[in-house]
mmCIF file of C-alpha atoms and ligand atoms in Angstrom:
data_model
loop_
_atom_site.group_PDB
_atom_site.id
_atom_site.type_symbol
_atom_site.label_atom_id
_atom_site.label_comp_id
_atom_site.label_asym_id
_atom_site.label_seq_id
_atom_site.Cartn_x
_atom_site.Cartn_y
_atom_site.Cartn_z
ATOM 1 C CA UNK A 1 116.523 -79.461 -32.429
ATOM 2 C CA UNK A 2 119.346 -79.390 -29.918
ATOM 3 C CA UNK A 3 118.243 -75.976 -28.623
ATOM 4 C CA UNK A 4 114.753 -77.319 -28.034
ATOM 5 C CA UNK A 5 116.113 -80.288 -26.140
ATOM 6 C CA UNK A 6 118.264 -78.038 -23.950
ATOM 7 C CA UNK A 7 115.252 -75.812 -23.306
ATOM 8 C CA UNK A 8 113.137 -78.811 -22.256
ATOM 9 C CA UNK A 9 115.858 -80.160 -19.994
ATOM 10 C CA UNK A 10 116.384 -76.757 -18.411
ATOM 11 C CA UNK A 11 112.688 -76.296 -17.878
ATOM 12 C CA UNK A 12 112.299 -79.742 -16.397
ATOM 13 C CA UNK A 13 114.991 -79.140 -13.814
ATOM 14 C CA UNK A 14 113.734 -75.732 -12.667
ATOM 15 C CA UNK A 15 112.727 -75.845 -9.029
ATOM 16 C CA UNK A 16 108.975 -75.733 -8.709
ATOM 17 C CA UNK A 17 108.334 -77.329 -12.078
ATOM 18 C CA UNK A 18 108.141 -80.785 -10.584
ATOM 19 C CA UNK A 19 105.185 -81.190 -8.242
ATOM 20 C CA UNK A 20 106.023 -81.574 -4.578
ATOM 21 C CA UNK A 21 106.370 -85.133 -3.300
ATOM 22 C CA UNK A 22 102.904 -86.180 -2.153
ATOM 23 C CA UNK A 23 101.945 -88.699 0.505
ATOM 24 C CA UNK A 24 101.823 -92.321 -0.655
ATOM 25 C CA UNK A 25 98.467 -94.013 -1.203
ATOM 26 C CA UNK A 26 97.345 -96.522 1.389
ATOM 27 C CA UNK A 27 95.555 -99.389 -0.346
ATOM 28 C CA UNK A 28 93.583 -101.416 2.186
ATOM 29 C CA UNK A 29 91.942 -104.779 1.677
ATOM 30 C CA UNK A 30 90.631 -105.940 5.036
ATOM 31 C CA UNK A 31 93.592 -105.941 7.417
ATOM 32 C CA UNK A 32 96.173 -105.803 4.596
ATOM 33 C CA UNK A 33 97.559 -102.338 3.942
ATOM 34 C CA UNK A 34 99.883 -101.623 1.037
ATOM 35 C CA UNK A 35 101.658 -98.307 0.662
ATOM 36 C CA UNK A 36 102.023 -97.152 -2.962
ATOM 37 C CA UNK A 37 103.986 -94.072 -3.995
ATOM 38 C CA UNK A 38 102.440 -91.710 -6.524
ATOM 39 C CA UNK A 39 104.585 -90.785 -9.498
ATOM 40 C CA UNK A 40 104.125 -87.575 -11.436
ATOM 41 C CA UNK A 41 106.730 -87.855 -14.176
ATOM 42 C CA UNK A 42 103.979 -87.526 -16.812
ATOM 43 C CA UNK A 43 102.847 -84.261 -15.205
ATOM 44 C CA UNK A 44 99.938 -85.743 -13.235
ATOM 45 C CA UNK A 45 99.678 -88.171 -10.329
ATOM 46 C CA UNK A 46 99.629 -91.830 -11.277
ATOM 47 C CA UNK A 47 100.260 -95.264 -9.761
ATOM 48 C CA UNK A 48 101.343 -98.561 -11.354
ATOM 49 C CA UNK A 49 98.292 -100.502 -12.535
ATOM 50 C CA UNK A 50 99.700 -103.547 -10.711
ATOM 51 C CA UNK A 51 99.069 -101.707 -7.407
ATOM 52 C CA UNK A 52 95.379 -102.515 -7.911
ATOM 53 C CA UNK A 53 96.217 -106.142 -7.105
ATOM 54 C CA UNK A 54 96.621 -105.037 -3.488
ATOM 55 C CA UNK A 55 92.907 -104.195 -3.508
ATOM 56 C CA UNK A 56 92.012 -107.721 -4.578
ATOM 57 C CA UNK A 57 91.458 -106.604 -8.177
ATOM 58 C CA UNK A 58 92.503 -108.776 -11.103
ATOM 59 C CA UNK A 59 94.344 -107.080 -13.923
ATOM 60 C CA UNK A 60 94.636 -108.720 -17.310
ATOM 61 C CA UNK A 61 95.654 -107.848 -20.838
ATOM 62 C CA UNK A 62 93.294 -108.795 -23.666
ATOM 63 C CA UNK A 63 93.555 -107.751 -27.313
ATOM 64 C CA UNK A 64 95.412 -104.488 -26.674
ATOM 65 C CA UNK A 65 93.223 -103.465 -23.740
ATOM 66 C CA UNK A 66 93.609 -103.672 -19.997
ATOM 67 C CA UNK A 67 90.755 -105.182 -18.029
ATOM 68 C CA UNK A 68 90.478 -104.558 -14.293
ATOM 69 C CA UNK A 69 88.076 -106.872 -12.440
ATOM 70 C CA UNK A 70 86.918 -106.131 -8.940
ATOM 71 C CA UNK A 71 84.295 -108.316 -7.304
ATOM 72 C CA UNK A 72 82.686 -109.399 -10.579
ATOM 73 C CA UNK A 73 82.683 -105.868 -12.082
ATOM 74 C CA UNK A 74 84.832 -105.189 -15.132
ATOM 75 C CA UNK A 75 86.408 -101.892 -16.119
ATOM 76 C CA UNK A 76 88.341 -101.430 -19.364
ATOM 77 C CA UNK A 77 91.370 -99.193 -19.976
ATOM 78 C CA UNK A 78 93.772 -98.687 -22.823
ATOM 79 C CA UNK A 79 97.394 -97.518 -22.844
ATOM 80 C CA UNK A 80 97.712 -93.919 -24.147
ATOM 81 C CA UNK A 81 93.970 -93.374 -23.753
ATOM 82 C CA UNK A 82 92.105 -91.426 -21.044
ATOM 83 C CA UNK A 83 88.990 -93.553 -21.676
ATOM 84 C CA UNK A 84 87.497 -95.840 -19.032
ATOM 85 C CA UNK A 85 84.819 -98.298 -20.140
ATOM 86 C CA UNK A 86 82.404 -99.626 -17.527
ATOM 87 C CA UNK A 87 78.996 -101.214 -18.061
ATOM 88 C CA UNK A 88 79.070 -100.365 -21.749
ATOM 89 C CA UNK A 89 79.723 -96.641 -21.172
ATOM 90 C CA UNK A 90 82.981 -94.779 -21.646
ATOM 91 C CA UNK A 91 84.121 -92.044 -19.267
ATOM 92 C CA UNK A 92 87.084 -89.790 -19.904
ATOM 93 C CA UNK A 93 89.724 -89.141 -17.277
ATOM 94 C CA UNK A 94 91.689 -85.881 -17.365
ATOM 95 C CA UNK A 95 94.857 -87.749 -18.306
ATOM 96 C CA UNK A 96 95.728 -90.945 -20.150
ATOM 97 C CA UNK A 97 97.017 -94.305 -19.002
ATOM 98 C CA UNK A 98 100.671 -94.618 -20.041
ATOM 99 C CA UNK A 99 103.549 -97.061 -19.973
ATOM 100 C CA UNK A 100 107.118 -96.290 -19.027
ATOM 101 C CA UNK A 101 110.049 -98.604 -18.467
ATOM 102 C CA UNK A 102 107.879 -101.676 -18.877
ATOM 103 C CA UNK A 103 105.346 -100.540 -16.260
ATOM 104 C CA UNK A 104 101.808 -99.341 -16.997
ATOM 105 C CA UNK A 105 100.586 -96.386 -14.914
ATOM 106 C CA UNK A 106 97.015 -95.239 -14.337
ATOM 107 C CA UNK A 107 96.129 -91.679 -13.246
ATOM 108 C CA UNK A 108 95.140 -91.763 -9.566
ATOM 109 C CA UNK A 109 91.718 -90.381 -10.525
ATOM 110 C CA UNK A 110 91.035 -93.868 -11.879
ATOM 111 C CA UNK A 111 90.699 -95.046 -8.266
ATOM 112 C CA UNK A 112 87.589 -92.889 -7.845
ATOM 113 C CA UNK A 113 86.127 -94.162 -11.114
ATOM 114 C CA UNK A 114 86.831 -97.748 -10.056
ATOM 115 C CA UNK A 115 85.134 -97.012 -6.716
ATOM 116 C CA UNK A 116 82.074 -95.717 -8.596
ATOM 117 C CA UNK A 117 81.955 -98.849 -10.736
ATOM 118 C CA UNK A 118 82.545 -101.217 -7.814
ATOM 119 C CA UNK A 119 78.997 -101.112 -6.454
ATOM 120 C CA UNK A 120 80.163 -99.942 -3.016
ATOM 121 C CA UNK A 121 82.983 -102.467 -2.607
ATOM 122 C CA UNK A 122 85.682 -99.837 -2.890
ATOM 123 C CA UNK A 123 85.772 -96.440 -1.181
ATOM 124 C CA UNK A 124 88.371 -93.819 -2.028
ATOM 125 C CA UNK A 125 89.347 -90.651 -0.202
ATOM 126 C CA UNK A 126 91.489 -88.463 -2.500
ATOM 127 C CA UNK A 127 92.288 -86.076 0.385
ATOM 128 C CA UNK A 128 93.878 -88.629 2.710
ATOM 129 C CA UNK A 129 95.043 -90.908 -0.144
ATOM 130 C CA UNK A 130 93.245 -93.926 1.261
ATOM 131 C CA UNK A 131 91.534 -96.546 -0.921
ATOM 132 C CA UNK A 132 89.738 -99.224 1.058
ATOM 133 C CA UNK A 133 88.050 -102.352 -0.209
ATOM 134 C CA UNK A 134 85.558 -104.249 1.935
ATOM 135 C CA UNK A 135 87.325 -107.630 1.887
ATOM 136 C CA UNK A 136 84.347 -109.612 3.175
ATOM 137 C CA UNK A 137 82.007 -108.075 0.602
ATOM 138 C CA UNK A 138 84.624 -108.653 -2.108
ATOM 139 C CA UNK A 139 84.851 -112.341 -1.229
ATOM 140 C CA UNK A 140 81.083 -112.798 -1.388
ATOM 141 C CA UNK A 141 80.762 -110.674 -4.566
ATOM 142 C CA UNK A 142 83.400 -112.805 -6.243
ATOM 143 C CA UNK A 143 81.474 -115.973 -5.451
ATOM 144 C CA UNK A 144 78.111 -114.669 -6.713
ATOM 145 C CA UNK A 145 77.492 -114.410 -10.472
ATOM 146 C CA UNK A 146 78.126 -111.038 -12.087
ATOM 147 C CA UNK A 147 75.014 -109.007 -12.984
ATOM 148 C CA UNK A 148 73.603 -109.807 -16.428
ATOM 149 C CA UNK A 149 74.489 -106.353 -17.781
ATOM 150 C CA UNK A 150 78.189 -107.071 -17.450
ATOM 151 C CA UNK A 151 79.574 -109.868 -19.605
ATOM 152 C CA UNK A 152 81.221 -112.359 -17.287
ATOM 153 C CA UNK A 153 84.207 -114.173 -18.755
ATOM 154 C CA UNK A 154 85.045 -117.015 -16.390
ATOM 155 C CA UNK A 155 87.605 -119.539 -17.560
ATOM 156 C CA UNK A 156 85.844 -122.746 -18.609
ATOM 157 C CA UNK A 157 86.052 -125.251 -15.766
ATOM 158 C CA UNK A 158 88.519 -127.967 -16.730
ATOM 159 C CA UNK A 159 87.072 -131.473 -16.942
ATOM 160 C CA UNK A 160 87.879 -133.584 -13.888
ATOM 161 C CA UNK A 161 90.269 -135.795 -15.842
ATOM 162 C CA UNK A 162 92.414 -132.838 -17.037
ATOM 163 C CA UNK A 163 96.012 -133.481 -16.093
ATOM 164 C CA UNK A 164 97.825 -130.667 -14.369
ATOM 165 C CA UNK A 165 100.804 -129.429 -16.360
ATOM 166 C CA UNK A 166 104.000 -128.926 -14.362
ATOM 167 C CA UNK A 167 106.919 -127.357 -16.229
ATOM 168 C CA UNK A 168 110.260 -127.912 -14.510
ATOM 169 C CA UNK A 169 112.989 -125.522 -15.598
ATOM 170 C CA UNK A 170 116.554 -126.547 -14.696
ATOM 171 C CA UNK A 171 118.548 -123.300 -14.566
ATOM 172 C CA UNK A 172 121.452 -122.678 -16.999
ATOM 173 C CA UNK A 173 123.054 -125.492 -19.051
ATOM 174 C CA UNK A 174 125.452 -126.117 -21.947
ATOM 175 C CA UNK A 175 127.998 -123.298 -22.301
ATOM 176 C CA UNK A 176 126.365 -121.506 -19.358
ATOM 177 C CA UNK A 177 127.567 -123.219 -16.164
ATOM 178 C CA UNK A 178 125.631 -120.856 -13.886
ATOM 179 C CA UNK A 179 127.427 -120.163 -10.605
ATOM 180 C CA UNK A 180 130.486 -122.269 -9.756
ATOM 181 C CA UNK A 181 131.307 -123.261 -6.173
ATOM 182 C CA UNK A 182 134.716 -123.027 -4.456
ATOM 183 C CA UNK A 183 135.188 -126.771 -5.064
ATOM 184 C CA UNK A 184 134.162 -126.458 -8.708
ATOM 185 C CA UNK A 185 130.536 -127.660 -8.471
ATOM 186 C CA UNK A 186 128.601 -126.159 -11.379
ATOM 187 C CA UNK A 187 125.106 -124.853 -10.788
ATOM 188 C CA UNK A 188 123.852 -126.251 -14.117
ATOM 189 C CA UNK A 189 124.578 -129.838 -12.992
ATOM 190 C CA UNK A 190 122.888 -129.405 -9.600
ATOM 191 C CA UNK A 191 119.777 -127.834 -11.119
ATOM 192 C CA UNK A 192 119.556 -130.615 -13.716
ATOM 193 C CA UNK A 193 119.900 -133.409 -11.145
ATOM 194 C CA UNK A 194 117.295 -131.894 -8.808
ATOM 195 C CA UNK A 195 114.929 -131.053 -11.697
ATOM 196 C CA UNK A 196 115.080 -134.614 -13.020
ATOM 197 C CA UNK A 197 114.163 -135.988 -9.605
ATOM 198 C CA UNK A 198 111.271 -133.536 -9.169
ATOM 199 C CA UNK A 199 109.987 -134.574 -12.605
ATOM 200 C CA UNK A 200 110.289 -138.295 -11.799
ATOM 201 C CA UNK A 201 108.540 -137.923 -8.464
ATOM 202 C CA UNK A 202 105.602 -136.074 -10.024
ATOM 203 C CA UNK A 203 105.410 -138.472 -12.974
ATOM 204 C CA UNK A 204 104.606 -141.258 -10.506
ATOM 205 C CA UNK A 205 101.227 -139.543 -10.111
ATOM 206 C CA UNK A 206 99.031 -139.924 -13.233
ATOM 207 C CA UNK A 207 97.286 -136.631 -12.481
ATOM 208 C CA UNK A 208 100.417 -134.730 -13.533
ATOM 209 C CA UNK A 209 101.753 -134.049 -16.998
ATOM 210 C CA UNK A 210 105.388 -133.141 -16.391
ATOM 211 C CA UNK A 211 107.615 -131.371 -18.904
ATOM 212 C CA UNK A 212 111.204 -130.226 -18.589
ATOM 213 C CA UNK A 213 112.586 -127.219 -20.475
ATOM 214 C CA UNK A 214 115.827 -129.231 -20.634
ATOM 215 C CA UNK A 215 116.582 -132.780 -19.501
ATOM 216 C CA UNK A 216 120.232 -132.785 -20.502
ATOM 217 C CA UNK A 217 123.231 -130.469 -20.378
ATOM 218 C CA UNK A 218 122.179 -128.005 -23.044
ATOM 219 C CA UNK A 219 121.526 -124.268 -23.238
ATOM 220 C CA UNK A 220 117.951 -123.044 -23.694
ATOM 221 C CA UNK A 221 117.397 -119.295 -24.130
ATOM 222 C CA UNK A 222 115.682 -117.696 -21.134
ATOM 223 C CA UNK A 223 112.727 -116.422 -23.152
ATOM 224 C CA UNK A 224 112.206 -119.766 -24.892
ATOM 225 C CA UNK A 225 111.728 -121.523 -21.568
ATOM 226 C CA UNK A 226 108.464 -119.708 -20.828
ATOM 227 C CA UNK A 227 107.410 -119.895 -24.458
ATOM 228 C CA UNK A 228 107.760 -123.685 -24.446
ATOM 229 C CA UNK A 229 105.664 -123.831 -21.294
ATOM 230 C CA UNK A 230 102.858 -121.882 -22.997
ATOM 231 C CA UNK A 231 102.969 -124.153 -26.039
ATOM 232 C CA UNK A 232 102.744 -127.274 -23.899
ATOM 233 C CA UNK A 233 99.685 -125.999 -22.086
ATOM 234 C CA UNK A 234 96.249 -126.820 -23.431
ATOM 235 C CA UNK A 235 93.551 -124.147 -23.250
ATOM 236 C CA UNK A 236 92.291 -123.938 -19.673
ATOM 237 C CA UNK A 237 94.702 -126.578 -18.390
ATOM 238 C CA UNK A 238 95.897 -125.966 -14.809
ATOM 239 C CA UNK A 239 99.639 -125.312 -14.994
ATOM 240 C CA UNK A 240 102.719 -124.298 -13.012
ATOM 241 C CA UNK A 241 106.237 -123.214 -13.974
ATOM 242 C CA UNK A 242 109.080 -123.991 -11.536
ATOM 243 C CA UNK A 243 112.573 -122.684 -12.263
ATOM 244 C CA UNK A 244 115.304 -124.245 -10.104
ATOM 245 C CA UNK A 245 118.582 -122.436 -9.337
ATOM 246 C CA UNK A 246 121.480 -122.186 -6.882
ATOM 247 C CA UNK A 247 122.392 -118.850 -5.368
ATOM 248 C CA UNK A 248 125.877 -117.308 -5.201
ATOM 249 C CA UNK A 249 127.375 -114.397 -3.313
ATOM 250 C CA UNK A 250 130.785 -112.752 -3.156
ATOM 251 C CA UNK A 251 130.539 -113.294 0.589
ATOM 252 C CA UNK A 252 131.136 -117.034 1.027
ATOM 253 C CA UNK A 253 129.376 -116.905 4.399
ATOM 254 C CA UNK A 254 125.923 -116.381 2.831
ATOM 255 C CA UNK A 255 123.630 -119.417 3.122
ATOM 256 C CA UNK A 256 119.952 -120.273 2.898
ATOM 257 C CA UNK A 257 117.077 -120.636 0.454
ATOM 258 C CA UNK A 258 114.642 -118.182 -1.103
ATOM 259 C CA UNK A 259 111.834 -118.231 -3.670
ATOM 260 C CA UNK A 260 111.023 -115.467 -6.137
ATOM 261 C CA UNK A 261 107.917 -114.566 -8.085
ATOM 262 C CA UNK A 262 107.801 -112.138 -10.994
ATOM 263 C CA UNK A 263 107.535 -108.464 -10.183
ATOM 264 C CA UNK A 264 109.796 -105.457 -10.066
ATOM 265 C CA UNK A 265 112.822 -106.196 -7.891
ATOM 266 C CA UNK A 266 112.073 -104.647 -4.504
ATOM 267 C CA UNK A 267 115.477 -104.786 -2.789
ATOM 268 C CA UNK A 268 119.138 -104.446 -3.727
ATOM 269 C CA UNK A 269 119.636 -108.122 -2.898
ATOM 270 C CA UNK A 270 116.779 -109.155 -5.198
ATOM 271 C CA UNK A 271 118.302 -107.021 -7.969
ATOM 272 C CA UNK A 272 121.653 -108.739 -7.430
ATOM 273 C CA UNK A 273 120.081 -112.194 -7.839
ATOM 274 C CA UNK A 274 118.084 -111.060 -10.883
ATOM 275 C CA UNK A 275 121.206 -109.667 -12.585
ATOM 276 C CA UNK A 276 123.060 -112.888 -11.878
ATOM 277 C CA UNK A 277 120.311 -115.145 -13.265
ATOM 278 C CA UNK A 278 119.525 -112.933 -16.260
ATOM 279 C CA UNK A 279 123.226 -112.853 -17.154
ATOM 280 C CA UNK A 280 122.591 -116.261 -18.761
ATOM 281 C CA UNK A 281 121.271 -114.248 -21.734
ATOM 282 C CA UNK A 282 124.880 -113.371 -22.646
ATOM 283 C CA UNK A 283 125.238 -116.942 -23.945
ATOM 284 C CA UNK A 284 122.202 -116.637 -26.196
ATOM 285 C CA UNK A 285 122.541 -115.773 -29.857
ATOM 286 C CA UNK A 286 119.113 -114.295 -30.309
ATOM 287 C CA UNK A 287 118.381 -110.638 -29.477
ATOM 288 C CA UNK A 288 116.440 -109.876 -26.351
ATOM 289 C CA UNK A 289 112.709 -109.124 -26.577
ATOM 290 C CA UNK A 290 111.522 -105.602 -27.276
ATOM 291 C CA UNK A 291 110.258 -103.342 -24.528
ATOM 292 C CA UNK A 292 106.728 -103.811 -25.818
ATOM 293 C CA UNK A 293 106.947 -107.574 -25.395
ATOM 294 C CA UNK A 294 107.819 -106.984 -21.809
ATOM 295 C CA UNK A 295 104.853 -104.675 -21.203
ATOM 296 C CA UNK A 296 102.413 -107.166 -22.683
ATOM 297 C CA UNK A 297 103.975 -110.052 -20.810
ATOM 298 C CA UNK A 298 103.970 -108.067 -17.598
ATOM 299 C CA UNK A 299 100.258 -107.421 -17.875
ATOM 300 C CA UNK A 300 99.403 -110.981 -18.769
ATOM 301 C CA UNK A 301 101.565 -112.211 -15.892
ATOM 302 C CA UNK A 302 99.876 -109.865 -13.414
ATOM 303 C CA UNK A 303 96.834 -112.066 -13.118
ATOM 304 C CA UNK A 304 99.089 -114.828 -11.798
ATOM 305 C CA UNK A 305 100.949 -112.660 -9.272
ATOM 306 C CA UNK A 306 98.862 -113.595 -6.286
ATOM 307 C CA UNK A 307 98.899 -117.319 -7.092
ATOM 308 C CA UNK A 308 102.646 -117.143 -7.746
ATOM 309 C CA UNK A 309 103.340 -115.405 -4.460
ATOM 310 C CA UNK A 310 101.158 -117.896 -2.557
ATOM 311 C CA UNK A 311 102.954 -120.766 -4.227
ATOM 312 C CA UNK A 312 106.388 -119.266 -3.457
ATOM 313 C CA UNK A 313 105.387 -119.283 0.218
ATOM 314 C CA UNK A 314 104.338 -122.958 0.041
ATOM 315 C CA UNK A 315 107.730 -123.874 -1.429
ATOM 316 C CA UNK A 316 109.559 -121.954 1.295
ATOM 317 C CA UNK A 317 107.484 -123.811 3.895
ATOM 318 C CA UNK A 318 108.426 -127.164 2.369
ATOM 319 C CA UNK A 319 112.138 -126.338 2.169
ATOM 320 C CA UNK A 320 112.088 -125.154 5.787
ATOM 321 C CA UNK A 321 111.327 -128.752 6.851
ATOM 322 C CA UNK A 322 114.711 -130.013 5.562
ATOM 323 C CA UNK A 323 117.049 -127.100 4.821
ATOM 324 C CA UNK A 324 119.675 -125.862 7.321
ATOM 325 C CA UNK A 325 118.675 -122.340 6.302
ATOM 326 C CA UNK A 326 118.236 -119.577 6.978
ATOM 327 C CA UNK A 327 114.839 -119.125 5.372
ATOM 328 C CA UNK A 328 115.471 -115.954 3.331
ATOM 329 C CA UNK A 329 111.797 -115.691 2.470
ATOM 330 C CA UNK A 330 109.645 -114.939 -0.572
ATOM 331 C CA UNK A 331 111.029 -112.191 -2.779
ATOM 332 C CA UNK A 332 110.110 -110.341 -5.951
ATOM 333 C CA UNK A 333 112.210 -109.729 -9.052
ATOM 334 C CA UNK A 334 111.707 -109.378 -12.796
ATOM 335 C CA UNK A 335 113.534 -112.511 -13.962
ATOM 336 C CA UNK A 336 113.557 -112.874 -17.749
ATOM 337 C CA UNK A 337 112.818 -116.612 -17.429
ATOM 338 C CA UNK A 338 109.547 -115.906 -15.584
ATOM 339 C CA UNK A 339 108.368 -113.039 -17.827
ATOM 340 C CA UNK A 340 107.086 -115.168 -20.697
ATOM 341 C CA UNK A 341 105.337 -117.986 -18.821
ATOM 342 C CA UNK A 342 101.621 -117.228 -18.657
ATOM 343 C CA UNK A 343 100.882 -119.348 -15.602
ATOM 344 C CA UNK A 344 101.840 -119.191 -11.918
ATOM 345 C CA UNK A 345 105.635 -119.163 -12.026
ATOM 346 C CA UNK A 346 108.383 -119.042 -9.418
ATOM 347 C CA UNK A 347 112.159 -119.292 -9.291
ATOM 348 C CA UNK A 348 113.626 -121.106 -6.286
ATOM 349 C CA UNK A 349 117.217 -120.674 -5.103
ATOM 350 C CA UNK A 350 117.792 -123.953 -3.244
ATOM 351 C CA UNK A 351 121.066 -122.908 -1.561
ATOM 352 C CA UNK A 352 124.332 -121.015 -1.955
ATOM 353 C CA UNK A 353 126.815 -122.846 -4.145
ATOM 354 C CA UNK A 354 129.349 -120.158 -3.139
ATOM 355 C CA UNK A 355 129.308 -121.438 0.466
ATOM 356 C CA UNK A 356 131.479 -124.513 1.045
ATOM 357 C CA UNK A 357 129.004 -126.318 3.316
ATOM 358 C CA UNK A 358 126.033 -125.663 1.050
ATOM 359 C CA UNK A 359 128.076 -126.527 -2.043
ATOM 360 C CA UNK A 360 128.732 -129.988 -0.529
ATOM 361 C CA UNK A 361 125.052 -130.332 0.302
ATOM 362 C CA UNK A 362 123.956 -129.310 -3.217
ATOM 363 C CA UNK A 363 126.416 -131.724 -4.837
ATOM 364 C CA UNK A 364 125.291 -134.676 -2.693
ATOM 365 C CA UNK A 365 122.847 -137.054 -4.404
ATOM 366 C CA UNK A 366 120.992 -137.870 -1.178
ATOM 367 C CA UNK A 367 120.533 -134.189 -0.329
ATOM 368 C CA UNK A 368 119.388 -133.484 -3.897
ATOM 369 C CA UNK A 369 116.781 -136.191 -3.426
ATOM 370 C CA UNK A 370 115.602 -134.604 -0.180
ATOM 371 C CA UNK A 371 115.279 -131.165 -1.771
ATOM 372 C CA UNK A 372 113.524 -132.620 -4.837
ATOM 373 C CA UNK A 373 110.955 -134.344 -2.603
ATOM 374 C CA UNK A 374 110.158 -131.054 -0.883
ATOM 375 C CA UNK A 375 109.803 -129.214 -4.196
ATOM 376 C CA UNK A 376 107.472 -131.923 -5.517
ATOM 377 C CA UNK A 377 105.447 -131.614 -2.298
ATOM 378 C CA UNK A 378 105.286 -127.841 -2.889
ATOM 379 C CA UNK A 379 103.801 -128.467 -6.341
ATOM 380 C CA UNK A 380 101.141 -130.784 -4.875
ATOM 381 C CA UNK A 381 100.393 -128.225 -2.150
ATOM 382 C CA UNK A 382 99.584 -125.595 -4.778
ATOM 383 C CA UNK A 383 97.051 -127.726 -6.660
ATOM 384 C CA UNK A 384 95.508 -128.998 -3.453
ATOM 385 C CA UNK A 385 94.856 -125.451 -2.231
ATOM 386 C CA UNK A 386 93.708 -124.217 -5.671
ATOM 387 C CA UNK A 387 91.281 -127.121 -6.090
ATOM 388 C CA UNK A 388 89.940 -126.741 -2.578
ATOM 389 C CA UNK A 389 89.267 -123.045 -3.320
ATOM 390 C CA UNK A 390 87.497 -123.918 -6.568
ATOM 391 C CA UNK A 391 85.433 -126.612 -4.898
ATOM 392 C CA UNK A 392 84.217 -124.412 -2.015
HETATM 393 ZN ZN1 ZN B 1 120.984 -119.647 -11.607
#
C-alpha cells in the first residue's frame, strides 16, 4: 500500500507529467470580460462551474443534479458523471464533472456543448480560449418564454401582499465577544445595537417581515443562523439575509467599511476577515458541517451570487453617504454564516473597532442610528430594484 502511494507521488511529481500551464479562458458577456484559469489536477482541463455565472448563466442544485440555465435553455449535469442532458437527450463528455475542496469543476469541453444547446447565444473558440455570450440576445431570450420542448421552471410569482422577509444577523454574542477595541468596546454589543435599530426601522413598514437571528446577548452557531433564515422563509417569499459585523486589524490605522458576498476568498485581506469571522465557530459545541454539505450549499447559493453582489454594492453606496471611510469596496469570501442561507446574503463590516476613532464612532448611539438607517435604506434599495426588474 505504502509502495503504491510512493509510486503515485513520484509519478505525479515527474516533470512533464503535469500538463503545461495553459492560457486562461476569457468569458465575455457584452462588455464584461472575466478571466478564468483552467485547472488540470484531474488530468484534463476544467473550470469551476461557478465561472458560468460570468456568462449570465444561472447554476442551481436540484435533487442531486446541477442545472445550468442560459437564456431559457436548460442543461443538466451530475457530479462524477460525464453525461450532459439537454432537450431530453444525453451526451457524453470525455471526462466527468467532479468536486474538489468544496468546488465543482466542469471539463472545459462543456463550454462547447453549452454553446450548442444555447441556440446561438453562446459562441466558444477552444483555440483562443474565448467564450462569448451575446448579452443583448441573452436579455431578450430571458424575457421570452422558453420553447415548449424544454420544461420551464419559473418560480411562482409571489402574490402582491407577500411580505418581504428580512433576516438581520447580529454578529457574535454570548461567550463570543467578537473583536474588542483598544478602549474595550466589544463587537457583539455594537452589532446587536445596530441590528436592533435596523430591525425596528424596517418593522415600521408593514411590507417587511423582520426576523433577528439573535435579539439579545447570546451565542448562535454560525450554521444555525442561515438555517433559521431558511425556516422562517415561506415558499417563494422574497427574502434577504444581512449579517452585521465590525472589522479588526493588527494595524490600528486601518479604517473604513466593506461588504462581502459568499464566494471563494479572492484576496489575502478577504481571507484574513473570513478567518476572523469564522473563528466564532470555536465557541460552538456542535461539529462543523461535512464537506458535502458545503458543496450542496455552495451550489444552491450560486443562484443568488449575482443578486448578493448587486446588493453588497447598494449597501456600500448607502454607507458612503455617512461613513468617514475609506470605502473598501465589495469583496468575496466563503463565510460560514453565509453558506447556509438560501437567499441573497451579505456580510457588512461597518467599521474597524481596532481603530480608536472608529471604535468611538461604533460605540456612539447616534452614530449607530445613522449607520442603521443607511443599512435599512440598503435593504429597501434591493427590493425596489428587484421589483422594478420583475415588473418591466
Ligand atoms: Zn465579526
